[in-house]
């Protein structure tokens, strides 16, 4: 069994810049500042009004490198509002996928809420789902320090350093610290809650895939169903569009399944759609987008997930309704064109073989091998969160029901696991889960995937107001691309239409039991 190296005291270096806040970009002055935190406040900046109407707001941009050991190399940026704007708080985030890059979007979003805001590159440089950074071809071995940084340690290290620099800059420590991230960034949030509970007072973790090893096997399972047997089960995007139409036709707004005809499913697990319902029959005039028997078999397996002969769930189900999602595997999916991190995960961390033959992967054995080898490093699956709860920590988790990359079942499984360990009453004192109909991975899809939980989290931590959707003040409202709005309701409640008023307006819905 592989164990995670213990974190050591962080050290590193940083460069400071004075920057003007603009709506579309953050411009860095050519003249670089020394390491005196006060220098950025004292010097002059180019001013411009930002899009929130706050006025003229320069800020201090810190580019830094933190090291927990000689092999560690974590790049970070810390954005510090001028003292007059700072809300007295600290916010952290990270990047998603297997990427090694700074999440500037979330970094800027936190800064525009007047937080001292930090983000980092996970301890390596890469994009998307690439994991070649984890392998040293010269020694044909894994770069374990980089892997541990990516899995959990980088967030902790830059959080410690960022708080220290924030305290030095303002001559005052942050009153509160919050974390906000989705996907692998959500995974970082769960690692913070479980392994470093003193780092943050509140954490937002979207599509957090705490059970990373099972997530990888689940992504691999649906991809394999597309390209195995020479692609006999591969399904095109046009066919998936027809499948999705059939799913909604069967279940959207149907009594006992879904409460309203609105193009999304309150809980797609209640929809008993079977791919055979769109199987080709050979009838005259039949649509070219019907499914062949081999495609029906493949899609049915993708929905169902996989259990070993001994009953171990190694690949969780994906619910219906996500067939047109951004990351859902199609006939173009292969190990060299993966949708997700599964391919390089299998090549490098699991088998340490860049030339691995994917045809040899055994779904009854290899996912269990992965758990034994990698779970101590990769998985944030501790279900006793008492250390975090005991310091008045608050946790908001969310997941889109139509997530085409990370199965929403993983978030529900973890929610049920912590409640089984700690008791439902205890969990409800400090944690909430929101399952959002129609939303794809972190955002997008046909649901209301645009929202911010930062104010809701702060209100719970600082004022004791839980975001339960019972009043206007404690409700997070989300919007869709077409202007629709809906309240986000704590699971297992759903947003139910009150029966009168515009179905596109959140005020006409309330959080109720299904």
Short mmCIF file of C-alpha atoms in Angstrom, two decimals, residues 19-449:
data_model
loop_
_atom_site.label_atom_id
_atom_site.label_comp_id
_atom_site.label_asym_id
_atom_site.label_seq_id
_atom_site.Cartn_x
_atom_site.Cartn_y
_atom_site.Cartn_z
CA UNK A 19 -2.18 46.01 -10.88
CA UNK A 20 -5.21 47.97 -12.06
CA UNK A 21 -8.57 46.21 -11.72
CA UNK A 22 -10.45 46.10 -15.05
CA UNK A 23 -13.56 44.33 -16.21
CA UNK A 24 -11.93 42.00 -18.70
CA UNK A 25 -8.34 41.61 -17.58
CA UNK A 26 -5.84 42.17 -14.83
CA UNK A 27 -2.94 44.22 -16.19
CA UNK A 28 0.45 43.86 -14.56
CA UNK A 29 2.74 46.87 -14.32
CA UNK A 30 6.13 46.43 -15.92
CA UNK A 31 8.01 47.59 -12.86
CA UNK A 32 8.28 44.76 -10.33
CA UNK A 33 8.11 45.41 -6.62
CA UNK A 34 10.33 44.18 -3.85
CA UNK A 35 9.15 41.82 -1.13
CA UNK A 36 7.78 44.51 1.18
CA UNK A 37 4.02 43.79 1.38
CA UNK A 38 3.33 47.48 1.91
CA UNK A 39 4.96 48.51 -1.35
CA UNK A 40 1.90 47.70 -3.44
CA UNK A 41 -0.32 49.96 -1.37
CA UNK A 42 2.09 52.84 -1.29
CA UNK A 43 2.81 53.10 -5.00
CA UNK A 44 0.60 54.62 -7.71
CA UNK A 45 -1.55 52.56 -10.08
CA UNK A 46 -3.54 53.01 -13.25
CA UNK A 47 -7.16 53.22 -12.12
CA UNK A 48 -10.30 52.12 -13.89
CA UNK A 49 -13.87 51.50 -12.70
CA UNK A 50 -14.74 47.82 -12.46
CA UNK A 51 -17.98 46.23 -13.67
CA UNK A 52 -19.48 46.03 -10.20
CA UNK A 53 -19.40 49.81 -9.83
CA UNK A 54 -17.03 49.68 -6.86
CA UNK A 55 -14.94 52.53 -8.26
CA UNK A 56 -11.19 52.73 -8.89
CA UNK A 57 -9.49 49.71 -7.42
CA UNK A 58 -5.85 48.79 -7.82
CA UNK A 59 -4.75 45.59 -6.12
CA UNK A 60 -1.57 43.75 -5.26
CA UNK A 61 -0.83 40.65 -7.31
CA UNK A 62 1.66 38.21 -5.78
CA UNK A 63 3.24 35.50 -7.93
CA UNK A 64 4.87 32.90 -5.72
CA UNK A 65 6.45 29.48 -5.51
CA UNK A 66 5.91 27.32 -2.44
CA UNK A 67 7.90 24.19 -1.65
CA UNK A 68 7.09 21.57 0.96
CA UNK A 69 10.33 19.75 0.09
CA UNK A 70 13.14 19.87 -2.47
CA UNK A 71 11.09 18.10 -5.15
CA UNK A 72 8.00 20.26 -4.65
CA UNK A 73 7.36 23.27 -6.91
CA UNK A 74 3.93 24.84 -6.35
CA UNK A 75 3.22 28.04 -8.26
CA UNK A 76 0.54 30.30 -6.82
CA UNK A 77 -1.00 33.73 -7.16
CA UNK A 78 -2.40 35.78 -4.31
CA UNK A 79 -4.55 38.80 -5.17
CA UNK A 80 -4.86 41.38 -2.40
CA UNK A 81 -7.39 44.23 -2.58
CA UNK A 82 -6.30 47.59 -1.26
CA UNK A 83 -6.86 47.81 2.46
CA UNK A 84 -9.93 50.04 2.14
CA UNK A 85 -11.71 47.34 0.08
CA UNK A 86 -10.58 44.18 1.85
CA UNK A 87 -13.46 42.40 3.60
CA UNK A 88 -11.11 40.97 6.21
CA UNK A 89 -11.37 37.43 4.80
CA UNK A 90 -9.31 34.91 2.82
CA UNK A 91 -10.51 32.66 -0.04
CA UNK A 92 -8.82 29.71 -1.75
CA UNK A 93 -9.40 27.67 -4.89
CA UNK A 94 -7.58 25.30 -7.26
CA UNK A 95 -7.81 23.96 -10.83
CA UNK A 96 -9.82 21.00 -12.09
CA UNK A 97 -9.15 17.78 -13.97
CA UNK A 98 -5.53 16.66 -13.75
CA UNK A 99 -4.45 20.11 -14.82
CA UNK A 100 -1.53 22.11 -13.52
CA UNK A 101 -2.72 25.67 -14.01
CA UNK A 102 -4.09 28.57 -12.02
CA UNK A 103 -7.87 28.98 -12.03
CA UNK A 104 -7.99 32.68 -12.82
CA UNK A 105 -11.77 32.76 -13.19
CA UNK A 106 -12.47 31.73 -9.59
CA UNK A 107 -9.47 33.67 -8.33
CA UNK A 108 -10.90 36.84 -9.86
CA UNK A 109 -14.43 36.06 -8.68
CA UNK A 110 -13.24 35.87 -5.08
CA UNK A 111 -11.19 39.03 -5.46
CA UNK A 112 -14.25 40.90 -6.80
CA UNK A 113 -16.05 39.91 -3.61
CA UNK A 114 -13.23 41.75 -1.79
CA UNK A 115 -11.46 38.64 -0.50
CA UNK A 116 -7.72 38.16 -0.33
CA UNK A 117 -7.80 35.45 -2.99
CA UNK A 118 -5.32 32.63 -3.71
CA UNK A 119 -5.05 29.91 -6.37
CA UNK A 120 -2.28 27.55 -7.46
CA UNK A 121 -1.16 25.14 -10.19
CA UNK A 122 -1.34 21.90 -8.16
CA UNK A 123 2.45 21.65 -8.15
CA UNK A 124 2.97 21.03 -11.87
CA UNK A 125 2.30 22.52 -15.31
CA UNK A 126 -0.16 20.76 -17.63
CA UNK A 127 -3.60 21.12 -19.18
CA UNK A 128 -6.82 19.13 -19.11
CA UNK A 129 -6.53 15.45 -18.33
CA UNK A 130 -2.82 14.99 -19.09
CA UNK A 131 -0.85 13.17 -16.38
CA UNK A 132 2.55 12.72 -18.02
CA UNK A 133 3.82 15.09 -15.31
CA UNK A 134 3.40 12.23 -12.82
CA UNK A 135 5.91 9.97 -14.60
CA UNK A 136 9.71 10.19 -14.91
CA UNK A 137 10.73 8.46 -18.16
CA UNK A 138 14.41 8.49 -17.16
CA UNK A 139 13.82 6.33 -14.09
CA UNK A 140 10.54 4.78 -15.29
CA UNK A 141 9.00 5.65 -11.97
CA UNK A 142 6.33 7.91 -10.54
CA UNK A 143 7.04 11.41 -9.26
CA UNK A 144 5.43 10.80 -5.91
CA UNK A 145 5.99 14.26 -4.47
CA UNK A 146 4.21 15.86 -7.43
CA UNK A 147 1.38 13.35 -7.14
CA UNK A 148 0.89 14.10 -3.45
CA UNK A 149 0.98 17.84 -4.12
CA UNK A 150 -1.70 17.45 -6.77
CA UNK A 151 -3.86 15.15 -4.67
CA UNK A 152 -3.96 17.19 -1.47
CA UNK A 153 -0.82 18.88 -0.21
CA UNK A 154 -0.53 21.83 -2.60
CA UNK A 155 -3.77 23.36 -1.36
CA UNK A 156 -2.69 23.13 2.26
CA UNK A 157 0.78 24.55 1.61
CA UNK A 158 -0.40 27.60 -0.35
CA UNK A 159 -3.19 28.19 2.16
CA UNK A 160 -0.68 28.41 5.01
CA UNK A 161 1.65 30.65 2.99
CA UNK A 162 -1.23 32.76 1.65
CA UNK A 163 -2.61 33.45 5.10
CA UNK A 164 0.83 34.47 6.33
CA UNK A 165 1.31 36.88 3.43
CA UNK A 166 -2.20 38.26 3.84
CA UNK A 167 -1.56 38.92 7.52
CA UNK A 168 1.71 40.66 6.71
CA UNK A 169 0.18 42.79 3.96
CA UNK A 170 -2.70 44.11 6.05
CA UNK A 171 -0.97 43.87 9.45
CA UNK A 172 -4.01 41.87 10.46
CA UNK A 173 -4.92 38.20 10.16
CA UNK A 174 -8.02 37.21 8.13
CA UNK A 175 -11.09 36.87 10.32
CA UNK A 176 -12.43 34.00 8.23
CA UNK A 177 -11.13 31.71 5.50
CA UNK A 178 -13.30 30.02 2.85
CA UNK A 179 -12.60 27.51 0.11
CA UNK A 180 -14.57 27.27 -3.13
CA UNK A 181 -14.00 24.81 -5.97
CA UNK A 182 -15.60 22.27 -8.29
CA UNK A 183 -14.44 18.97 -9.83
CA UNK A 184 -10.81 18.26 -8.84
CA UNK A 185 -10.92 21.68 -7.18
CA UNK A 186 -13.91 20.39 -5.19
CA UNK A 187 -11.80 17.35 -4.36
CA UNK A 188 -9.20 19.72 -2.91
CA UNK A 189 -11.93 21.19 -0.74
CA UNK A 190 -12.84 17.78 0.63
CA UNK A 191 -9.17 17.04 1.31
CA UNK A 192 -9.02 20.28 3.30
CA UNK A 193 -12.08 19.30 5.35
CA UNK A 194 -10.71 15.82 6.07
CA UNK A 195 -6.93 16.20 6.29
CA UNK A 196 -6.42 19.87 7.17
CA UNK A 197 -9.61 20.86 9.03
CA UNK A 198 -8.01 23.96 10.56
CA UNK A 199 -7.28 25.62 7.19
CA UNK A 200 -10.78 26.87 6.34
CA UNK A 201 -13.87 27.93 8.28
CA UNK A 202 -16.12 26.96 5.40
CA UNK A 203 -15.80 24.90 2.23
CA UNK A 204 -17.80 24.77 -1.00
CA UNK A 205 -17.12 21.52 -2.88
CA UNK A 206 -18.90 20.96 -6.18
CA UNK A 207 -18.83 17.58 -8.00
CA UNK A 208 -16.09 16.78 -5.53
CA UNK A 209 -15.35 13.15 -6.49
CA UNK A 210 -14.04 12.32 -3.02
CA UNK A 211 -13.82 8.69 -4.11
CA UNK A 212 -11.31 9.43 -6.87
CA UNK A 213 -10.35 5.81 -7.52
CA UNK A 214 -13.97 4.79 -8.08
CA UNK A 215 -14.52 7.89 -10.21
CA UNK A 216 -11.63 6.86 -12.47
CA UNK A 217 -12.99 3.33 -12.85
CA UNK A 218 -16.47 4.74 -13.58
CA UNK A 219 -15.13 7.07 -16.29
CA UNK A 220 -13.13 4.20 -17.76
CA UNK A 221 -16.17 1.91 -17.73
CA UNK A 222 -18.38 4.19 -19.85
CA UNK A 223 -15.48 4.92 -22.21
CA UNK A 224 -14.68 1.24 -22.66
CA UNK A 225 -18.27 0.55 -23.63
CA UNK A 226 -17.71 2.92 -26.57
CA UNK A 227 -14.43 1.68 -27.99
CA UNK A 228 -14.25 -1.98 -26.96
CA UNK A 229 -14.99 -4.73 -29.52
CA UNK A 230 -13.78 -2.47 -32.31
CA UNK A 231 -16.36 0.14 -31.43
CA UNK A 232 -19.40 -2.10 -31.83
CA UNK A 233 -21.22 -0.20 -29.06
CA UNK A 234 -20.08 3.30 -30.05
CA UNK A 235 -22.87 5.86 -30.23
CA UNK A 236 -22.80 9.13 -32.16
CA UNK A 237 -23.79 12.53 -30.80
CA UNK A 238 -26.81 12.57 -33.11
CA UNK A 239 -27.98 9.25 -31.68
CA UNK A 240 -27.44 10.49 -28.13
CA UNK A 241 -29.59 13.53 -28.89
CA UNK A 242 -32.44 11.18 -29.85
CA UNK A 243 -31.88 9.09 -26.72
CA UNK A 244 -32.10 12.22 -24.59
CA UNK A 245 -35.38 13.20 -26.29
CA UNK A 246 -36.76 9.74 -25.54
CA UNK A 247 -35.72 9.99 -21.89
CA UNK A 248 -37.52 13.30 -21.43
CA UNK A 249 -40.57 12.13 -23.37
CA UNK A 250 -40.92 9.19 -21.02
CA UNK A 251 -40.20 10.88 -17.70
CA UNK A 252 -40.33 14.70 -17.78
CA UNK A 253 -43.38 15.85 -15.85
CA UNK A 254 -44.78 12.33 -15.47
CA UNK A 255 -46.68 11.61 -12.22
CA UNK A 256 -44.65 9.70 -9.67
CA UNK A 257 -41.43 10.45 -11.54
CA UNK A 258 -41.04 14.19 -12.10
CA UNK A 259 -43.28 17.02 -10.93
CA UNK A 260 -43.12 19.49 -13.86
CA UNK A 261 -42.65 19.49 -17.63
CA UNK A 262 -39.58 21.74 -17.83
CA UNK A 263 -36.87 19.87 -19.73
CA UNK A 264 -35.05 18.59 -16.64
CA UNK A 265 -35.59 15.73 -14.21
CA UNK A 266 -35.93 16.36 -10.47
CA UNK A 267 -34.28 13.00 -9.73
CA UNK A 268 -33.35 10.96 -12.81
CA UNK A 269 -32.98 7.79 -10.73
CA UNK A 270 -36.78 7.58 -10.80
CA UNK A 271 -36.81 7.38 -14.59
CA UNK A 272 -36.82 3.74 -15.72
CA UNK A 273 -35.86 4.42 -19.32
CA UNK A 274 -34.22 1.48 -21.10
CA UNK A 275 -32.15 2.00 -24.29
CA UNK A 276 -34.08 -0.82 -25.96
CA UNK A 277 -36.95 1.66 -26.28
CA UNK A 278 -35.04 3.38 -29.11
CA UNK A 279 -33.62 0.23 -30.69
CA UNK A 280 -33.90 -0.13 -34.45
CA UNK A 281 -36.77 -2.36 -35.58
CA UNK A 282 -36.18 -2.34 -39.32
CA UNK A 283 -39.52 -0.68 -39.96
CA UNK A 284 -39.90 1.44 -43.07
CA UNK A 285 -39.07 5.10 -42.51
CA UNK A 286 -37.28 4.42 -39.24
CA UNK A 287 -34.97 7.21 -38.07
CA UNK A 288 -31.28 6.75 -38.80
CA UNK A 289 -30.59 7.69 -35.18
CA UNK A 290 -32.11 4.53 -33.71
CA UNK A 291 -29.73 2.24 -31.80
CA UNK A 292 -28.36 -1.08 -32.98
CA UNK A 293 -28.55 -4.02 -30.54
CA UNK A 294 -24.83 -3.70 -29.72
CA UNK A 295 -25.33 0.00 -28.94
CA UNK A 296 -28.30 -0.77 -26.71
CA UNK A 297 -26.20 -3.26 -24.75
CA UNK A 298 -23.36 -0.78 -24.39
CA UNK A 299 -25.54 2.13 -23.23
CA UNK A 300 -27.43 -0.06 -20.79
CA UNK A 301 -24.09 -1.06 -19.22
CA UNK A 302 -23.03 2.60 -19.02
CA UNK A 303 -26.18 3.49 -17.10
CA UNK A 304 -25.83 0.51 -14.76
CA UNK A 305 -22.16 0.72 -13.81
CA UNK A 306 -20.25 -2.43 -12.87
CA UNK A 307 -19.98 -4.78 -9.92
CA UNK A 308 -17.45 -7.55 -9.48
CA UNK A 309 -18.64 -11.17 -9.12
CA UNK A 310 -18.27 -10.69 -5.34
CA UNK A 311 -20.57 -7.67 -5.39
CA UNK A 312 -18.05 -4.82 -5.08
CA UNK A 313 -19.21 -1.71 -6.95
CA UNK A 314 -16.16 -0.60 -8.91
CA UNK A 315 -17.96 1.64 -11.42
CA UNK A 316 -21.00 3.57 -10.22
CA UNK A 317 -24.05 4.12 -12.43
CA UNK A 318 -24.59 7.26 -14.48
CA UNK A 319 -28.25 8.37 -14.40
CA UNK A 320 -30.27 9.01 -17.54
CA UNK A 321 -30.64 12.53 -18.87
CA UNK A 322 -26.96 13.37 -19.39
CA UNK A 323 -26.62 11.97 -22.91
CA UNK A 324 -25.91 15.32 -24.58
CA UNK A 325 -23.41 16.42 -21.93
CA UNK A 326 -20.05 17.93 -22.79
CA UNK A 327 -17.98 15.04 -21.46
CA UNK A 328 -20.18 12.05 -22.24
CA UNK A 329 -18.16 9.53 -24.31
CA UNK A 330 -19.14 9.12 -27.96
CA UNK A 331 -17.98 7.11 -30.94
CA UNK A 332 -14.85 9.31 -30.96
CA UNK A 333 -13.73 8.27 -27.47
CA UNK A 334 -10.50 6.25 -27.24
CA UNK A 335 -7.59 5.98 -24.77
CA UNK A 336 -5.79 8.60 -26.86
CA UNK A 337 -8.86 10.86 -26.91
CA UNK A 338 -10.35 10.35 -23.45
CA UNK A 339 -13.22 12.19 -21.85
CA UNK A 340 -11.76 12.44 -18.36
CA UNK A 341 -8.55 11.60 -16.52
CA UNK A 342 -9.01 7.83 -16.59
CA UNK A 343 -6.59 6.95 -19.43
CA UNK A 344 -3.46 8.57 -18.04
CA UNK A 345 -4.49 7.50 -14.55
CA UNK A 346 -4.39 3.90 -15.72
CA UNK A 347 -1.14 4.37 -17.65
CA UNK A 348 0.86 6.18 -15.02
CA UNK A 349 -0.23 6.08 -11.35
CA UNK A 350 -1.85 2.64 -11.59
CA UNK A 351 0.42 0.59 -13.87
CA UNK A 352 3.44 2.93 -14.31
CA UNK A 353 3.52 2.04 -18.00
CA UNK A 354 3.14 4.71 -20.70
CA UNK A 355 2.61 1.92 -23.26
CA UNK A 356 -0.10 0.14 -21.33
CA UNK A 357 -2.41 -2.05 -23.44
CA UNK A 358 -5.93 -0.96 -22.51
CA UNK A 359 -7.39 -4.14 -23.98
CA UNK A 360 -5.98 -5.99 -20.98
CA UNK A 361 -7.78 -3.94 -18.32
CA UNK A 362 -9.84 -6.20 -16.04
CA UNK A 363 -12.81 -4.44 -14.45
CA UNK A 364 -13.26 -7.23 -11.92
CA UNK A 365 -9.71 -6.92 -10.55
CA UNK A 366 -7.86 -3.76 -11.59
CA UNK A 367 -10.14 -1.18 -9.89
CA UNK A 368 -9.64 -3.06 -6.62
CA UNK A 369 -5.88 -3.02 -7.19
CA UNK A 370 -6.11 0.73 -7.71
CA UNK A 371 -7.97 1.21 -4.43
CA UNK A 372 -5.38 -0.78 -2.50
CA UNK A 373 -2.48 1.10 -4.09
CA UNK A 374 -3.77 4.65 -4.49
CA UNK A 375 -6.69 5.30 -2.13
CA UNK A 376 -4.47 6.62 0.73
CA UNK A 377 -3.17 9.34 -1.59
CA UNK A 378 -6.03 10.03 -4.00
CA UNK A 379 -9.25 9.53 -2.07
CA UNK A 380 -10.87 12.02 0.30
CA UNK A 381 -13.16 9.37 1.69
CA UNK A 382 -12.95 9.89 5.45
CA UNK A 383 -16.52 9.88 6.72
CA UNK A 384 -15.90 11.14 10.25
CA UNK A 385 -15.72 14.90 9.85
CA UNK A 386 -15.83 15.70 13.57
CA UNK A 387 -12.53 17.66 13.62
CA UNK A 388 -13.95 20.05 11.02
CA UNK A 389 -17.36 20.24 12.68
CA UNK A 390 -15.83 20.85 16.10
CA UNK A 391 -14.21 24.09 14.94
CA UNK A 392 -17.59 25.33 13.67
CA UNK A 393 -16.67 24.46 10.07
CA UNK A 394 -19.45 24.49 7.50
CA UNK A 395 -19.57 22.42 4.30
CA UNK A 396 -21.68 23.03 1.18
CA UNK A 397 -21.57 20.32 -1.50
CA UNK A 398 -23.37 20.40 -4.85
CA UNK A 399 -23.60 18.24 -7.96
CA UNK A 400 -25.49 18.48 -11.24
CA UNK A 401 -27.85 15.58 -11.92
CA UNK A 402 -26.74 15.68 -15.59
CA UNK A 403 -22.99 15.66 -14.90
CA UNK A 404 -21.47 13.87 -17.89
CA UNK A 405 -17.99 13.56 -16.38
CA UNK A 406 -18.30 12.70 -12.68
CA UNK A 407 -21.34 10.62 -11.82
CA UNK A 408 -23.64 12.44 -9.38
CA UNK A 409 -24.15 9.10 -7.66
CA UNK A 410 -20.68 9.55 -6.12
CA UNK A 411 -21.79 12.66 -4.22
CA UNK A 412 -24.93 10.95 -2.96
CA UNK A 413 -22.92 7.91 -1.88
CA UNK A 414 -20.56 10.11 0.11
CA UNK A 415 -23.45 12.05 1.64
CA UNK A 416 -25.05 8.81 2.77
CA UNK A 417 -21.70 7.56 4.10
CA UNK A 418 -21.02 10.55 6.36
CA UNK A 419 -24.58 10.41 7.67
CA UNK A 420 -24.18 6.71 8.42
CA UNK A 421 -20.95 7.39 10.30
CA UNK A 422 -21.87 10.57 12.17
CA UNK A 423 -25.64 10.43 12.29
CA UNK A 424 -28.02 12.49 10.18
CA UNK A 425 -28.66 15.00 12.95
CA UNK A 426 -24.97 15.74 13.45
CA UNK A 427 -24.30 16.12 9.72
CA UNK A 428 -27.21 18.52 9.35
CA UNK A 429 -25.57 20.82 11.90
CA UNK A 430 -22.70 21.65 9.55
CA UNK A 431 -23.20 20.22 6.03
CA UNK A 432 -25.60 20.42 3.09
CA UNK A 433 -25.77 18.71 -0.31
CA UNK A 434 -27.56 20.25 -3.31
CA UNK A 435 -28.46 18.09 -6.32
CA UNK A 436 -29.27 20.35 -9.28
CA UNK A 437 -31.55 19.08 -12.09
CA UNK A 438 -30.23 19.28 -15.64
CA UNK A 439 -26.82 20.74 -14.74
CA UNK A 440 -23.74 19.25 -16.42
CA UNK A 441 -20.24 19.18 -14.95
CA UNK A 442 -20.04 22.05 -12.44
CA UNK A 443 -22.19 24.24 -14.70
CA UNK A 444 -23.87 24.22 -18.12
CA UNK A 445 -26.41 21.73 -19.36
CA UNK A 446 -30.12 22.55 -19.52
CA UNK A 447 -30.52 23.31 -15.82
CA UNK A 448 -29.83 26.34 -13.65
CA UNK A 449 -26.06 26.01 -13.36
#
